[in-house]
PDB file of C-alpha atoms in Angstrom:
ATOM      1  CA  MET A   1     -18.912 -20.695  14.554  1.00 94.00           C
ATOM      2  CA  ASN A   2     -16.595 -18.480  16.590  1.00 98.00           C
ATOM      3  CA  ILE A   3     -15.306 -15.327  14.909  1.00 98.00           C
ATOM      4  CA  LEU A   4     -12.438 -13.421  16.104  1.00 98.00           C
ATOM      5  CA  VAL A   5     -12.408  -9.652  14.902  1.00 98.00           C
ATOM      6  CA  ALA A   6      -8.773  -8.292  15.379  1.00 97.00           C
ATOM      7  CA  MET A   7      -9.228  -4.820  13.889  1.00 96.00           C
ATOM      8  CA  PRO A   8     -10.559  -1.732  15.476  1.00 96.00           C
ATOM      9  CA  THR A   9     -14.430  -1.263  14.880  1.00 97.00           C
ATOM     10  CA  TYR A  10     -17.167   1.092  15.429  1.00 97.00           C
ATOM     11  CA  GLU A  11     -20.555   0.005  16.497  1.00 97.00           C
ATOM     12  CA  GLU A  12     -21.885  -0.109  12.914  1.00 98.00           C
ATOM     13  CA  HIS A  13     -19.027  -2.249  11.810  1.00 98.00           C
ATOM     14  CA  GLU A  14     -19.965  -4.801  14.569  1.00 98.00           C
ATOM     15  CA  ILE A  15     -23.600  -4.666  13.530  1.00 98.00           C
ATOM     16  CA  ARG A  16     -22.747  -5.209   9.799  1.00 98.00           C
ATOM     17  CA  LEU A  17     -20.660  -8.369  10.592  1.00 98.00           C
ATOM     18  CA  LYS A  18     -23.210  -9.751  13.019  1.00 98.00           C
ATOM     19  CA  LYS A  19     -25.867  -9.504  10.202  1.00 98.00           C
ATOM     20  CA  ALA A  20     -23.511 -11.189   7.850  1.00 98.00           C
ATOM     21  CA  CYS A  21     -23.611 -14.305  10.070  1.00 97.00           C
ATOM     22  CA  PRO A  22     -26.169 -13.977  12.982  1.00 97.00           C
ATOM     23  CA  GLU A  23     -25.507 -17.407  14.312  1.00 96.00           C
ATOM     24  CA  ALA A  24     -21.865 -16.896  14.974  1.00 97.00           C
ATOM     25  CA  ALA A  25     -20.202 -15.888  18.344  1.00 98.00           C
ATOM     26  CA  PHE A  26     -18.441 -12.749  17.845  1.00 98.00           C
ATOM     27  CA  THR A  27     -15.255 -11.599  19.879  1.00 98.00           C
ATOM     28  CA  PHE A  28     -14.238  -8.023  19.108  1.00 98.00           C
ATOM     29  CA  LEU A  29     -10.656  -7.102  20.413  1.00 96.00           C
ATOM     30  CA  HIS A  30     -10.767  -3.299  19.674  1.00 93.00           C
ATOM     31  CA  GLY A  31      -7.166  -3.134  19.002  1.00 83.00           C
ATOM     32  CA  ASN A  32      -5.980  -5.190  21.743  1.00 91.00           C
ATOM     33  CA  ARG A  33      -3.808  -8.323  21.360  1.00 92.00           C
ATOM     34  CA  PRO A  34      -5.756 -11.560  21.272  1.00 95.00           C
ATOM     35  CA  GLU A  35      -5.497 -14.057  24.143  1.00 96.00           C
ATOM     36  CA  ARG A  36      -4.143 -17.615  23.319  1.00 97.00           C
ATOM     37  CA  GLU A  37      -7.704 -19.052  24.260  1.00 97.00           C
ATOM     38  CA  GLN A  38      -9.465 -16.694  21.811  1.00 97.00           C
ATOM     39  CA  LEU A  39      -6.964 -17.748  18.989  1.00 97.00           C
ATOM     40  CA  GLU A  40      -7.608 -21.505  19.630  1.00 97.00           C
ATOM     41  CA  ASN A  41     -11.185 -21.312  19.498  1.00 97.00           C
ATOM     42  CA  ALA A  42     -11.453 -18.809  16.431  1.00 98.00           C
ATOM     43  CA  GLU A  43     -12.667 -20.438  13.340  1.00 98.00           C
ATOM     44  CA  ILE A  44     -12.698 -17.064  11.314  1.00 98.00           C
ATOM     45  CA  ILE A  45     -10.392 -14.293  12.029  1.00 98.00           C
ATOM     46  CA  ILE A  46     -10.856 -10.856  10.680  1.00 98.00           C
ATOM     47  CA  GLY A  47      -7.835  -8.645  10.722  1.00 97.00           C
ATOM     48  CA  ASN A  48      -4.051  -9.031  11.306  1.00 94.00           C
ATOM     49  CA  ILE A  49      -2.767 -10.922  14.197  1.00 94.00           C
ATOM     50  CA  PRO A  50       0.903 -11.345  14.797  1.00 91.00           C
ATOM     51  CA  SER A  51       1.919 -13.919  12.177  1.00 89.00           C
ATOM     52  CA  GLY A  52       3.724 -16.027  15.143  1.00 91.00           C
ATOM     53  CA  ASP A  53       0.442 -16.453  16.692  1.00 94.00           C
ATOM     54  CA  LEU A  54      -0.789 -18.599  13.924  1.00 95.00           C
ATOM     55  CA  GLN A  55       0.726 -21.588  15.676  1.00 94.00           C
ATOM     56  CA  TYR A  56      -2.205 -21.492  18.171  1.00 96.00           C
ATOM     57  CA  CYS A  57      -5.141 -21.177  15.695  1.00 97.00           C
ATOM     58  CA  ARG A  58      -5.852 -24.809  15.505  1.00 96.00           C
ATOM     59  CA  ASN A  59      -9.497 -24.457  14.621  1.00 97.00           C
ATOM     60  CA  LEU A  60      -8.982 -21.744  12.111  1.00 98.00           C
ATOM     61  CA  LYS A  61     -10.460 -22.175   8.721  1.00 97.00           C
ATOM     62  CA  PHE A  62     -10.596 -18.659   7.157  1.00 98.00           C
ATOM     63  CA  LEU A  63      -8.287 -15.689   7.710  1.00 97.00           C
ATOM     64  CA  GLN A  64      -9.676 -12.435   6.423  1.00 97.00           C
ATOM     65  CA  LEU A  65      -6.813 -10.012   6.588  1.00 96.00           C
ATOM     66  CA  SER A  66      -7.318  -6.257   7.070  1.00 96.00           C
ATOM     67  CA  MET A  67      -4.376  -5.245   4.790  1.00 92.00           C
ATOM     68  CA  ALA A  68      -3.948  -5.202   1.074  1.00 88.00           C
ATOM     69  CA  GLY A  69      -0.544  -7.024   0.953  1.00 82.00           C
ATOM     70  CA  SER A  70      -0.079 -10.377   2.863  1.00 82.00           C
ATOM     71  CA  ASP A  71       3.315 -11.475   2.063  1.00 78.00           C
ATOM     72  CA  THR A  72       3.923 -11.915   5.800  1.00 80.00           C
ATOM     73  CA  PHE A  73       1.050 -14.478   6.179  1.00 88.00           C
ATOM     74  CA  ALA A  74       1.093 -16.245   2.641  1.00 82.00           C
ATOM     75  CA  GLY A  75       3.791 -18.648   3.505  1.00 81.00           C
ATOM     76  CA  LYS A  76       2.634 -19.453   6.967  1.00 86.00           C
ATOM     77  CA  VAL A  77      -1.024 -20.056   6.876  1.00 90.00           C
ATOM     78  CA  PRO A  78      -1.699 -23.798   6.506  1.00 89.00           C
ATOM     79  CA  GLU A  79      -2.934 -24.922   3.067  1.00 87.00           C
ATOM     80  CA  ASN A  80      -6.385 -26.007   4.454  1.00 91.00           C
ATOM     81  CA  VAL A  81      -7.025 -22.461   5.751  1.00 94.00           C
ATOM     82  CA  LEU A  82      -8.583 -19.877   3.365  1.00 95.00           C
ATOM     83  CA  LEU A  83      -6.646 -16.595   3.146  1.00 96.00           C
ATOM     84  CA  ALA A  84      -8.094 -13.388   1.780  1.00 96.00           C
ATOM     85  CA  ASN A  85      -6.795  -9.885   1.880  1.00 95.00           C
ATOM     86  CA  SER A  86      -8.513  -6.452   1.853  1.00 96.00           C
ATOM     87  CA  SER A  87      -7.172  -5.141  -1.571  1.00 93.00           C
ATOM     88  CA  GLY A  88      -9.569  -2.531  -2.966  1.00 96.00           C
ATOM     89  CA  ALA A  89      -9.868  -0.779   0.342  1.00 97.00           C
ATOM     90  CA  TYR A  90      -6.895   1.389   0.204  1.00 97.00           C
ATOM     91  CA  GLY A  91      -6.886   3.005  -3.191  1.00 97.00           C
ATOM     92  CA  LEU A  92      -8.654   6.030  -2.155  1.00 98.00           C
ATOM     93  CA  ALA A  93      -6.434   6.920   1.027  1.00 98.00           C
ATOM     94  CA  ILE A  94      -2.985   6.018  -0.418  1.00 98.00           C
ATOM     95  CA  SER A  95      -3.592   7.708  -3.795  1.00 98.00           C
ATOM     96  CA  GLU A  96      -4.605  10.725  -2.439  1.00 98.00           C
ATOM     97  CA  HIS A  97      -1.478  10.634   0.015  1.00 98.00           C
ATOM     98  CA  MET A  98       0.646  10.077  -3.168  1.00 98.00           C
ATOM     99  CA  LEU A  99      -0.976  13.090  -4.914  1.00 98.00           C
ATOM    100  CA  GLY A 100      -0.302  15.235  -1.863  1.00 98.00           C
ATOM    101  CA  MET A 101       3.383  14.419  -1.830  1.00 98.00           C
ATOM    102  CA  LEU A 102       3.559  14.963  -5.485  1.00 98.00           C
ATOM    103  CA  LEU A 103       2.183  18.323  -5.379  1.00 98.00           C
ATOM    104  CA  MET A 104       4.552  19.334  -2.393  1.00 98.00           C
ATOM    105  CA  LEU A 105       7.473  18.419  -4.417  1.00 98.00           C
ATOM    106  CA  THR A 106       6.271  19.808  -7.760  1.00 98.00           C
ATOM    107  CA  LYS A 107       5.180  23.111  -6.116  1.00 98.00           C
ATOM    108  CA  LYS A 108       8.118  23.327  -3.596  1.00 98.00           C
ATOM    109  CA  LEU A 109       5.567  23.434  -0.721  1.00 98.00           C
ATOM    110  CA  TYR A 110       8.059  21.375   1.515  1.00 98.00           C
ATOM    111  CA  LEU A 111      10.575  24.196   0.988  1.00 98.00           C
ATOM    112  CA  TYR A 112       8.189  26.888   1.868  1.00 98.00           C
ATOM    113  CA  ARG A 113       7.105  24.984   5.003  1.00 98.00           C
ATOM    114  CA  ASP A 114      10.691  24.791   6.153  1.00 97.00           C
ATOM    115  CA  ASN A 115      10.916  28.552   5.428  1.00 98.00           C
ATOM    116  CA  GLN A 116       7.793  29.270   7.364  1.00 98.00           C
ATOM    117  CA  ASN A 117       9.385  27.393  10.372  1.00 97.00           C
ATOM    118  CA  GLY A 118      12.226  29.590  10.161  1.00 97.00           C
ATOM    119  CA  ALA A 119      10.202  32.837   9.633  1.00 98.00           C
ATOM    120  CA  VAL A 120      11.817  33.043   6.378  1.00 98.00           C
ATOM    121  CA  TRP A 121      10.068  35.109   3.287  1.00 98.00           C
ATOM    122  CA  HIS A 122      12.107  33.882   0.152  1.00 98.00           C
ATOM    123  CA  ASP A 123      11.060  32.972  -3.206  1.00 98.00           C
ATOM    124  CA  GLU A 124      12.047  29.521  -4.012  1.00 98.00           C
ATOM    125  CA  GLY A 125      11.877  29.892  -7.727  1.00 98.00           C
ATOM    126  CA  ASN A 126      10.198  28.063 -10.614  1.00 98.00           C
ATOM    127  CA  VAL A 127       8.057  25.047 -10.244  1.00 98.00           C
ATOM    128  CA  THR A 128       6.755  22.091 -12.304  1.00 98.00           C
ATOM    129  CA  SER A 129       3.216  20.846 -13.145  1.00 98.00           C
ATOM    130  CA  ILE A 130       1.484  17.589 -13.183  1.00 98.00           C
ATOM    131  CA  PHE A 131      -0.331  18.773 -16.362  1.00 98.00           C
ATOM    132  CA  GLY A 132       1.513  17.585 -19.441  1.00 98.00           C
ATOM    133  CA  SER A 133       4.142  15.653 -17.294  1.00 98.00           C
ATOM    134  CA  ARG A 134       4.709  11.808 -17.979  1.00 98.00           C
ATOM    135  CA  VAL A 135       3.690   9.678 -15.017  1.00 98.00           C
ATOM    136  CA  LEU A 136       5.093   6.073 -15.021  1.00 98.00           C
ATOM    137  CA  THR A 137       2.986   3.957 -12.543  1.00 98.00           C
ATOM    138  CA  VAL A 138       4.695   0.742 -11.652  1.00 97.00           C
ATOM    139  CA  GLY A 139       2.010  -1.631 -10.159  1.00 95.00           C
ATOM    140  CA  LEU A 140      -1.404  -0.659 -11.462  1.00 94.00           C
ATOM    141  CA  GLY A 141      -3.520  -2.570  -8.749  1.00 92.00           C
ATOM    142  CA  ASP A 142      -6.188  -0.544  -6.827  1.00 94.00           C
ATOM    143  CA  ILE A 143      -3.577   1.881  -5.298  1.00 96.00           C
ATOM    144  CA  GLY A 144      -1.610   2.497  -8.397  1.00 97.00           C
ATOM    145  CA  GLY A 145      -4.935   2.651 -10.532  1.00 97.00           C
ATOM    146  CA  GLU A 146      -6.395   5.291  -8.433  1.00 98.00           C
ATOM    147  CA  PHE A 147      -3.237   7.230  -8.441  1.00 98.00           C
ATOM    148  CA  ALA A 148      -3.100   6.995 -12.101  1.00 98.00           C
ATOM    149  CA  LYS A 149      -6.706   8.240 -12.431  1.00 98.00           C
ATOM    150  CA  ARG A 150      -6.135  11.454 -10.320  1.00 98.00           C
ATOM    151  CA  CYS A 151      -2.997  12.115 -12.400  1.00 98.00           C
ATOM    152  CA  LYS A 152      -5.107  11.768 -15.721  1.00 98.00           C
ATOM    153  CA  GLY A 153      -7.666  14.078 -14.256  1.00 98.00           C
ATOM    154  CA  LEU A 154      -4.937  16.873 -13.619  1.00 98.00           C
ATOM    155  CA  GLY A 155      -3.725  16.415 -17.317  1.00 98.00           C
ATOM    156  CA  ALA A 156      -0.818  13.918 -16.998  1.00 98.00           C
ATOM    157  CA  TYR A 157       0.086  11.577 -19.757  1.00 98.00           C
ATOM    158  CA  ASN A 158      -0.079   8.109 -17.843  1.00 98.00           C
ATOM    159  CA  ILE A 159       2.107   5.115 -18.450  1.00 98.00           C
ATOM    160  CA  GLY A 160       1.497   1.772 -16.550  1.00 98.00           C
ATOM    161  CA  ILE A 161       3.318  -1.382 -15.884  1.00 97.00           C
ATOM    162  CA  ARG A 162       1.948  -4.544 -14.966  1.00 93.00           C
ATOM    163  CA  ARG A 163       3.562  -7.966 -14.697  1.00 84.00           C
ATOM    164  CA  THR A 164       1.314  -9.372 -17.406  1.00 85.00           C
ATOM    165  CA  MET A 165       0.018  -7.517 -20.300  1.00 84.00           C
ATOM    166  CA  ARG A 166      -3.840  -6.760 -20.388  1.00 83.00           C
ATOM    167  CA  SER A 167      -6.044  -4.156 -21.961  1.00 89.00           C
ATOM    168  CA  CYS A 168      -5.208  -0.644 -21.462  1.00 94.00           C
ATOM    169  CA  PRO A 169      -7.678   1.072 -19.192  1.00 95.00           C
ATOM    170  CA  GLU A 170      -9.308   4.185 -20.104  1.00 96.00           C
ATOM    171  CA  PHE A 171      -7.328   6.486 -17.854  1.00 97.00           C
ATOM    172  CA  MET A 172      -3.981   5.056 -19.176  1.00 98.00           C
ATOM    173  CA  ASP A 173      -2.261   6.302 -22.346  1.00 98.00           C
ATOM    174  CA  GLU A 174       0.144   3.396 -22.443  1.00 97.00           C
ATOM    175  CA  MET A 175       0.491  -0.152 -20.995  1.00 97.00           C
ATOM    176  CA  HIS A 176       3.817  -2.219 -20.735  1.00 97.00           C
ATOM    177  CA  THR A 177       5.343  -4.989 -18.721  1.00 96.00           C
ATOM    178  CA  LEU A 178       8.058  -4.934 -16.169  1.00 95.00           C
ATOM    179  CA  ASP A 179      10.715  -5.915 -18.501  1.00 95.00           C
ATOM    180  CA  GLU A 180      10.190  -2.416 -20.552  1.00 97.00           C
ATOM    181  CA  LEU A 181      10.973  -0.634 -17.090  1.00 98.00           C
ATOM    182  CA  ASP A 182      14.574   0.488 -18.425  1.00 98.00           C
ATOM    183  CA  SER A 183      13.333   1.928 -21.469  1.00 98.00           C
ATOM    184  CA  LEU A 184      10.682   4.020 -19.991  1.00 98.00           C
ATOM    185  CA  LEU A 185      12.469   5.393 -16.809  1.00 98.00           C
ATOM    186  CA  PRO A 186      14.510   8.068 -18.799  1.00 98.00           C
ATOM    187  CA  SER A 187      11.671  10.027 -20.056  1.00 98.00           C
ATOM    188  CA  ALA A 188       9.362   9.758 -17.080  1.00 98.00           C
ATOM    189  CA  ASP A 189       8.758  12.933 -15.079  1.00 98.00           C
ATOM    190  CA  VAL A 190       7.222  10.896 -12.101  1.00 98.00           C
ATOM    191  CA  VAL A 191       7.927   7.430 -11.079  1.00 98.00           C
ATOM    192  CA  ALA A 192       5.235   5.948  -8.881  1.00 98.00           C
ATOM    193  CA  LEU A 193       5.838   2.630  -7.204  1.00 98.00           C
ATOM    194  CA  ALA A 194       2.940   0.618  -5.757  1.00 96.00           C
ATOM    195  CA  LEU A 195       4.345  -2.874  -5.357  1.00 92.00           C
ATOM    196  CA  PRO A 196       4.023  -5.827  -3.103  1.00 83.00           C
ATOM    197  CA  ASN A 197       7.139  -7.332  -1.443  1.00 80.00           C
ATOM    198  CA  SER A 198       8.445 -10.143  -3.424  1.00 80.00           C
ATOM    199  CA  GLU A 199      11.843 -11.196  -4.853  1.00 79.00           C
ATOM    200  CA  ALA A 200      10.774  -9.715  -8.179  1.00 81.00           C
ATOM    201  CA  SER A 201      10.284  -6.295  -6.584  1.00 88.00           C
ATOM    202  CA  ARG A 202      13.316  -6.322  -4.119  1.00 92.00           C
ATOM    203  CA  HIS A 203      15.669  -3.362  -5.139  1.00 96.00           C
ATOM    204  CA  LEU A 204      13.772  -2.962  -8.354  1.00 97.00           C
ATOM    205  CA  MET A 205      15.008   0.694  -8.213  1.00 98.00           C
ATOM    206  CA  ASN A 206      18.620  -0.108  -7.735  1.00 98.00           C
ATOM    207  CA  GLU A 207      21.412   2.560  -8.344  1.00 98.00           C
ATOM    208  CA  ALA A 208      21.614   2.193 -12.114  1.00 98.00           C
ATOM    209  CA  ARG A 209      17.878   2.668 -12.511  1.00 98.00           C
ATOM    210  CA  LEU A 210      17.827   5.632 -10.237  1.00 98.00           C
ATOM    211  CA  ARG A 211      20.586   7.364 -12.086  1.00 98.00           C
ATOM    212  CA  SER A 212      18.766   6.448 -15.371  1.00 98.00           C
ATOM    213  CA  MET A 213      15.765   8.606 -14.216  1.00 98.00           C
ATOM    214  CA  LYS A 214      15.137  12.134 -15.709  1.00 98.00           C
ATOM    215  CA  ARG A 215      17.025  14.783 -13.866  1.00 98.00           C
ATOM    216  CA  GLY A 216      14.591  16.557 -11.371  1.00 98.00           C
ATOM    217  CA  ALA A 217      12.142  13.604 -11.774  1.00 98.00           C
ATOM    218  CA  ILE A 218      10.250  12.453  -8.723  1.00 98.00           C
ATOM    219  CA  LEU A 219      10.132   9.022  -7.261  1.00 99.00           C
ATOM    220  CA  LEU A 220       7.166   8.059  -5.205  1.00 98.00           C
ATOM    221  CA  ASN A 221       7.172   4.776  -3.067  1.00 98.00           C
ATOM    222  CA  VAL A 222       4.108   3.659  -1.373  1.00 97.00           C
ATOM    223  CA  GLY A 223       4.214  -0.099  -1.770  1.00 92.00           C
ATOM    224  CA  ARG A 224       7.071  -1.845   0.141  1.00 93.00           C
ATOM    225  CA  GLY A 225      10.415  -0.151   1.162  1.00 96.00           C
ATOM    226  CA  SER A 226      12.382  -2.929  -0.212  1.00 95.00           C
ATOM    227  CA  ALA A 227      11.514  -1.854  -3.728  1.00 97.00           C
ATOM    228  CA  VAL A 228      14.274   0.863  -3.615  1.00 98.00           C
ATOM    229  CA  ASP A 229      17.968   0.397  -2.724  1.00 98.00           C
ATOM    230  CA  THR A 230      18.026   2.964   0.186  1.00 98.00           C
ATOM    231  CA  ASP A 231      21.717   3.631  -0.003  1.00 98.00           C
ATOM    232  CA  ALA A 232      21.481   4.265  -3.765  1.00 98.00           C
ATOM    233  CA  LEU A 233      18.571   6.506  -3.214  1.00 98.00           C
ATOM    234  CA  VAL A 234      20.604   8.503  -0.430  1.00 98.00           C
ATOM    235  CA  LYS A 235      23.557   8.987  -3.174  1.00 98.00           C
ATOM    236  CA  VAL A 236      21.291  10.178  -5.961  1.00 98.00           C
ATOM    237  CA  LEU A 237      19.374  12.490  -3.625  1.00 98.00           C
ATOM    238  CA  ASN A 238      22.481  14.052  -2.133  1.00 98.00           C
ATOM    239  CA  GLU A 239      23.677  14.755  -5.926  1.00 98.00           C
ATOM    240  CA  GLY A 240      20.648  16.489  -6.493  1.00 98.00           C
ATOM    241  CA  LEU A 241      19.560  14.038  -9.447  1.00 98.00           C
ATOM    242  CA  ILE A 242      15.901  13.404  -8.499  1.00 98.00           C
ATOM    243  CA  MET A 243      13.346  14.093  -5.841  1.00 98.00           C
ATOM    244  CA  ALA A 244      11.322  11.656  -3.929  1.00 98.00           C
ATOM    245  CA  GLY A 245       8.094  11.108  -1.798  1.00 98.00           C
ATOM    246  CA  ILE A 246       8.244   7.877   0.179  1.00 98.00           C
ATOM    247  CA  ASP A 247       5.814   6.464   2.625  1.00 98.00           C
ATOM    248  CA  VAL A 248       7.715   3.248   3.157  1.00 97.00           C
ATOM    249  CA  THR A 249      11.369   2.605   3.794  1.00 98.00           C
ATOM    250  CA  ASP A 250      14.063   0.005   4.189  1.00 97.00           C
ATOM    251  CA  PRO A 251      14.910  -0.558   7.000  1.00 97.00           C
ATOM    252  CA  GLU A 252      11.539   0.396   8.639  1.00 96.00           C
ATOM    253  CA  PRO A 253      11.109   2.128  10.952  1.00 97.00           C
ATOM    254  CA  LEU A 254      13.834   4.325   9.532  1.00 98.00           C
ATOM    255  CA  PRO A 255      16.432   4.730  12.320  1.00 98.00           C
ATOM    256  CA  LYS A 256      16.856   8.275  13.692  1.00 97.00           C
ATOM    257  CA  GLU A 257      20.684   8.403  12.766  1.00 98.00           C
ATOM    258  CA  HIS A 258      19.957   7.338   8.977  1.00 98.00           C
ATOM    259  CA  PRO A 259      21.107   9.791   6.430  1.00 98.00           C
ATOM    260  CA  LEU A 260      17.978   9.685   4.338  1.00 98.00           C
ATOM    261  CA  TRP A 261      16.489  11.840   6.870  1.00 98.00           C
ATOM    262  CA  HIS A 262      18.691  14.718   5.770  1.00 98.00           C
ATOM    263  CA  CYS A 263      18.827  14.407   1.821  1.00 98.00           C
ATOM    264  CA  PRO A 264      17.581  17.175   0.038  1.00 98.00           C
ATOM    265  CA  GLY A 265      14.510  16.982  -2.153  1.00 98.00           C
ATOM    266  CA  ILE A 266      12.739  14.231  -0.154  1.00 98.00           C
ATOM    267  CA  ILE A 267       9.563  14.026   1.681  1.00 98.00           C
ATOM    268  CA  ILE A 268       9.320  10.949   4.122  1.00 98.00           C
ATOM    269  CA  THR A 269       5.995   9.765   6.014  1.00 98.00           C
ATOM    270  CA  PRO A 270       6.132   6.843   8.331  1.00 98.00           C
ATOM    271  CA  HIS A 271       4.006   4.087   6.559  1.00 96.00           C
ATOM    272  CA  ILE A 272       0.825   6.067   7.183  1.00 97.00           C
ATOM    273  CA  SER A 273      -0.787   6.620   3.852  1.00 97.00           C
ATOM    274  CA  GLY A 274      -3.110   3.551   4.511  1.00 94.00           C
ATOM    275  CA  TYR A 275      -4.060   2.102   7.870  1.00 91.00           C
ATOM    276  CA  TYR A 276      -7.345   3.349   9.266  1.00 93.00           C
ATOM    277  CA  HIS A 277      -6.537   7.009   9.111  1.00 95.00           C
ATOM    278  CA  LEU A 278      -9.358   7.455   6.664  1.00 97.00           C
ATOM    279  CA  ARG A 279     -12.630   6.241   7.923  1.00 97.00           C
ATOM    280  CA  HIS A 280     -13.406   5.205   4.280  1.00 97.00           C
ATOM    281  CA  THR A 281     -10.707   2.530   4.337  1.00 98.00           C
ATOM    282  CA  GLN A 282     -12.184   0.872   7.523  1.00 97.00           C
ATOM    283  CA  ASP A 283     -15.603   0.869   6.294  1.00 98.00           C
ATOM    284  CA  THR A 284     -14.366  -0.824   3.052  1.00 98.00           C
ATOM    285  CA  ILE A 285     -12.585  -3.364   4.850  1.00 98.00           C
ATOM    286  CA  ILE A 286     -15.626  -4.208   7.169  1.00 98.00           C
ATOM    287  CA  GLU A 287     -17.756  -4.599   3.959  1.00 98.00           C
ATOM    288  CA  ILE A 288     -15.315  -6.861   2.166  1.00 98.00           C
ATOM    289  CA  ALA A 289     -14.923  -9.042   5.287  1.00 98.00           C
ATOM    290  CA  ALA A 290     -18.909  -9.086   5.901  1.00 98.00           C
ATOM    291  CA  CYS A 291     -19.395 -10.170   2.214  1.00 98.00           C
ATOM    292  CA  ASN A 292     -16.957 -12.781   2.569  1.00 98.00           C
ATOM    293  CA  ILE A 293     -18.262 -14.181   5.780  1.00 98.00           C
ATOM    294  CA  GLU A 294     -21.687 -14.329   3.788  1.00 97.00           C
ATOM    295  CA  ASN A 295     -20.227 -16.277   0.989  1.00 97.00           C
ATOM    296  CA  TYR A 296     -18.138 -18.479   3.281  1.00 97.00           C
ATOM    297  CA  MET A 297     -21.237 -19.447   5.201  1.00 96.00           C
ATOM    298  CA  ASN A 298     -23.259 -20.030   1.938  1.00 95.00           C
ATOM    299  CA  GLY A 299     -20.609 -22.142   0.187  1.00 95.00           C
ATOM    300  CA  ARG A 300     -20.017 -19.371  -2.354  1.00 96.00           C
ATOM    301  CA  PRO A 301     -16.633 -18.315  -3.666  1.00 95.00           C
ATOM    302  CA  ILE A 302     -14.705 -16.072  -1.502  1.00 95.00           C
ATOM    303  CA  GLY A 303     -13.396 -12.589  -2.840  1.00 95.00           C
ATOM    304  CA  ASN A 304      -9.748 -11.302  -2.687  1.00 94.00           C
ATOM    305  CA  LEU A 305      -8.383 -14.852  -2.049  1.00 95.00           C
ATOM    306  CA  VAL A 306      -4.633 -14.697  -2.023  1.00 90.00           C
ATOM    307  CA  ASP A 307      -2.076 -16.234  -4.285  1.00 75.00           C
ATOM    308  CA  ARG A 308       0.246 -17.770  -1.771  1.00 70.00           C
ATOM    309  CA  ILE A 309       3.308 -17.178  -3.867  1.00 62.00           C
ATOM    310  CA  THR A 310       3.012 -13.410  -4.506  1.00 59.00           C
ATOM    311  CA  GLY A 311       0.978 -12.758  -1.420  1.00 60.00           C
ATOM    312  CA  TYR A 312      -1.636 -10.748  -3.457  1.00 60.00           C
ATOM    313  CA  ARG A 313      -5.007 -11.421  -5.012  1.00 66.00           C
ATOM    314  CA  ALA A 314      -5.131 -14.857  -6.682  1.00 60.00           C
ATOM    315  CA  VAL A 315      -8.062 -14.043  -8.960  1.00 51.00           C
ATOM    316  CA  GLU A 316      -5.840 -11.639 -10.986  1.00 44.00           C
ATOM    317  CA  ASN A 317      -2.345 -10.172 -11.007  1.00 36.00           C
ATOM    318  CA  ARG A 318      -2.378  -6.882  -9.334  1.00 36.00           C
ATOM    319  CA  TYR A 319       0.702  -5.577 -10.964  1.00 32.00           C
TER     320      TYR A 319
END
């Protein structure tokens, strides 16, 4: 069994993976791009290779992605190849990033940072609080759920939206489906998007919905930039209707000359809330991969199998 590890690893990660399949021959790329021969020989790949390289993977039987979303692979991996993602690894890192952006906006810390850079001593006035606010989380998978838990801990009233209705988690106050979004937007103080890239989510927040948001409300987006109509977002921000904290954009990377950079009331980060910036994320991905290798070698069901239509976990809808 040839296993190609196409993600950065530490020594303890390599030990864990080898323990999962002692009889395998492992190749660790340490962040380098795979060579064609390595792709041709690999029967299991752990990590994200360029999707165009799949054409060379003639012996591939199982692809374990290191990312939670897998829309760029779901339609390209042959039907006979098992495809799994790393959903469950990113909730901690991304939810804390979301909370950080939210606190920066509610407490006007971004303005005080600008003032500090200009050596300006100035009171920016009243602020708002997460306590008692209505937080609408659209996409209650691992990331959205972890964010909602943190908001609940700070005293927010939590409203969640999933594609299909299921039981209400203890950290949520209300649960709804996507067809109720329009009725929920006007009363929400915070609208947090944690959605996969799909036709259903593309431009979900169009100009009409952005304008229907409560004046002064905060939009957070960490799923895919395509969930928000960027041109419409520029308009409503420039009119001072809402504020926003986004880790994803459309287009991405955001061009230097794009007007979104200069809109008031926005915090932009360059799609870095996840990745491997938090060691916990990397450790969890390796554990998911190791458990799945063990399952694969012993004929047991693979965890985190991907629905090739949505690009997310097949076992249960994650939004």
